[in-house]
Coordinates of C-alpha atoms in Angstrom, one line a residue:
M1 CA 3.9 4.0 4.9
D2 CA 0.3 4.9 6.7
T3 CA -2.8 2.2 7.7
I4 CA -3.7 2.9 4.1
D5 CA -0.9 0.9 2.9
K6 CA -1.0 -1.3 5.4
K7 CA -3.9 -2.3 4.6
I8 CA -3.7 -2.4 0.7
L9 CA -0.3 -4.9 1.8
S10 CA -3.4 -7.2 3.6
L11 CA -5.5 -7.1 1.2
L12 CA -3.3 -8.4 -1.8
Q13 CA -1.6 -10.5 0.9
S14 CA -4.8 -12.3 1.0
N15 CA -5.1 -11.9 -2.7
A16 CA -2.8 -11.2 -4.6
R17 CA -4.9 -11.5 -8.0
M18 CA -7.8 -8.9 -6.8
S19 CA -7.9 -5.5 -9.2
N20 CA -6.7 -3.1 -7.9
A21 CA -11.1 -1.4 -8.4
D22 CA -12.0 -3.8 -6.0
I23 CA -8.8 -3.0 -3.7
A24 CA -9.5 -0.2 -3.7
R25 CA -13.3 -0.1 -3.0
E26 CA -12.0 -1.9 0.3
I27 CA -10.2 0.8 1.2
K28 CA -13.1 3.8 0.1
L29 CA -10.4 6.0 -2.0
A30 CA -10.5 6.0 -6.0
P31 CA -8.8 3.8 -8.1
S32 CA -6.2 5.8 -9.8
A33 CA -4.8 7.3 -6.2
T34 CA -5.5 3.3 -4.8
L35 CA -3.4 2.6 -7.9
S36 CA -0.9 6.0 -7.0
R37 CA -0.2 3.6 -3.7
I38 CA 0.5 0.2 -5.2
R39 CA 2.8 1.3 -7.3
K40 CA 4.9 3.9 -4.7
L41 CA 5.2 0.6 -2.8
E42 CA 6.3 -1.8 -5.7
E43 CA 9.1 0.9 -6.2
E44 CA 10.2 1.4 -2.6
G45 CA 11.1 -3.0 -2.0
V46 CA 8.0 -3.2 0.2
I47 CA 5.9 -5.8 -2.5
L48 CA 8.4 -7.4 -4.6
G49 CA 6.2 -9.4 -6.5
Y50 CA 3.9 -11.5 -7.1
E51 CA 3.1 -14.8 -7.0
A52 CA 0.9 -18.6 -7.0
R53 CA 0.8 -20.2 -4.3
L54 CA 1.1 -24.2 -6.2
N55 CA -0.3 -27.6 -4.3
P56 CA 3.3 -29.4 -4.2
H57 CA 1.2 -32.7 -4.2
V58 CA -0.9 -32.5 -6.5
L59 CA 2.2 -30.7 -8.4
G60 CA 4.2 -34.4 -7.3
A61 CA 6.9 -32.4 -3.9
D62 CA 5.2 -35.5 -1.7
M63 CA 8.5 -34.9 0.2
L64 CA 9.4 -31.6 2.7
A65 CA 13.0 -31.4 4.1
F66 CA 14.3 -29.3 6.0
V67 CA 18.4 -29.2 5.7
L68 CA 21.1 -27.9 7.8
V69 CA 24.7 -27.6 6.3
K70 CA 27.7 -27.1 7.9
V71 CA 31.0 -25.8 6.3
T72 CA 34.1 -26.1 7.6
G73 CA 37.1 -24.9 5.9
D74 CA 36.7 -21.4 3.6
K75 CA 34.2 -23.3 0.8
D76 CA 32.8 -21.0 -0.6
I77 CA 29.1 -22.9 -1.2
E78 CA 26.5 -20.4 -1.1
A79 CA 26.2 -19.9 -4.9
D80 CA 26.5 -23.9 -5.1
L81 CA 23.3 -23.5 -2.0
A82 CA 21.1 -21.1 -4.1
A83 CA 21.3 -23.4 -7.3
I84 CA 20.4 -26.8 -6.5
P85 CA 16.2 -27.7 -7.4
G86 CA 13.7 -27.3 -5.1
A87 CA 15.7 -25.8 -2.7
Q88 CA 11.9 -23.3 -1.9
E89 CA 14.3 -21.0 1.2
I90 CA 17.9 -21.1 1.8
H91 CA 19.1 -19.2 5.4
N92 CA 22.4 -18.7 6.8
I93 CA 22.1 -18.8 10.0
A94 CA 23.2 -19.1 13.1
G95 CA 25.2 -21.5 15.7
D96 CA 26.6 -24.5 15.2
D97 CA 25.5 -24.8 11.6
C98 CA 25.6 -22.6 9.1
Y99 CA 23.0 -22.8 6.2
L100 CA 19.2 -23.6 6.7
L101 CA 17.8 -25.8 3.6
K102 CA 14.2 -26.0 2.9
I103 CA 13.7 -29.1 0.4
R104 CA 10.7 -30.0 -1.7
T105 CA 11.5 -32.6 -3.5
K106 CA 9.1 -36.0 -5.1
N107 CA 11.3 -38.9 -2.6
T108 CA 13.5 -39.5 0.2
E109 CA 15.3 -41.3 -3.4
A110 CA 14.9 -38.0 -4.9
L111 CA 15.8 -36.5 -1.7
S112 CA 19.2 -38.7 -1.5
K113 CA 20.7 -38.4 -5.1
L114 CA 19.9 -34.7 -4.3
L115 CA 21.6 -34.0 -1.2
K116 CA 25.1 -36.6 -2.6
E117 CA 24.7 -34.8 -5.7
K118 CA 23.9 -31.0 -4.5
V119 CA 24.9 -30.5 -1.8
R120 CA 27.6 -32.8 0.5
G121 CA 30.9 -33.2 -0.4
E122 CA 34.5 -32.0 1.6
S123 CA 34.2 -30.1 4.5
I124 CA 30.6 -29.9 4.6
S125 CA 28.4 -32.0 6.7
T126 CA 24.8 -31.7 6.6
K127 CA 21.4 -32.9 9.1
T128 CA 18.3 -33.9 7.4
I129 CA 14.9 -33.3 9.0
I130 CA 12.1 -34.9 7.1
V131 CA 8.0 -33.3 8.2
L132 CA 5.8 -35.2 8.5
A133 CA 2.9 -33.6 8.5
T134 CA 3.0 -29.7 7.8
L135 CA 0.0 -27.5 10.2
K136 CA 0.7 -23.6 9.1
E137 CA 2.7 -22.3 6.0
T138 CA 2.1 -19.2 4.8
G139 CA 4.5 -15.8 3.4
Q140 CA 2.3 -13.7 4.8
L141 CA 3.6 -11.3 6.5
V142 CA 1.8 -9.5 10.5
L143 CA 1.1 -5.9 9.7

């Protein structure tokens, strides 16, 4: 990956809807060469996909919580965790707890119900951190 590829990635991170022609103009390459580079980055798995960032508050998902999940024993819950509606991120972590979940729901009542029905159970404990305000949230990587 060279500096041109990094510039393409930077532009796409800022605006995934940027046209190939606009990207080509920015990096001073022919549109065909630019498209070839983008396709190569996709094929190599550098670009995983494209998605729209939605405003959770406009869509009624005002509650943001991080949930630490501890599993004792041999219970395998990864597929169950991955199926949780509203779970935006699920990480297997080191430390006292086993997993860290980022979950968005409508409110505390919906979060409580979701945790009772989808997460808690025999040999599973949770600690929940409620977010009061988000100062920065991005999926962009430093290139």
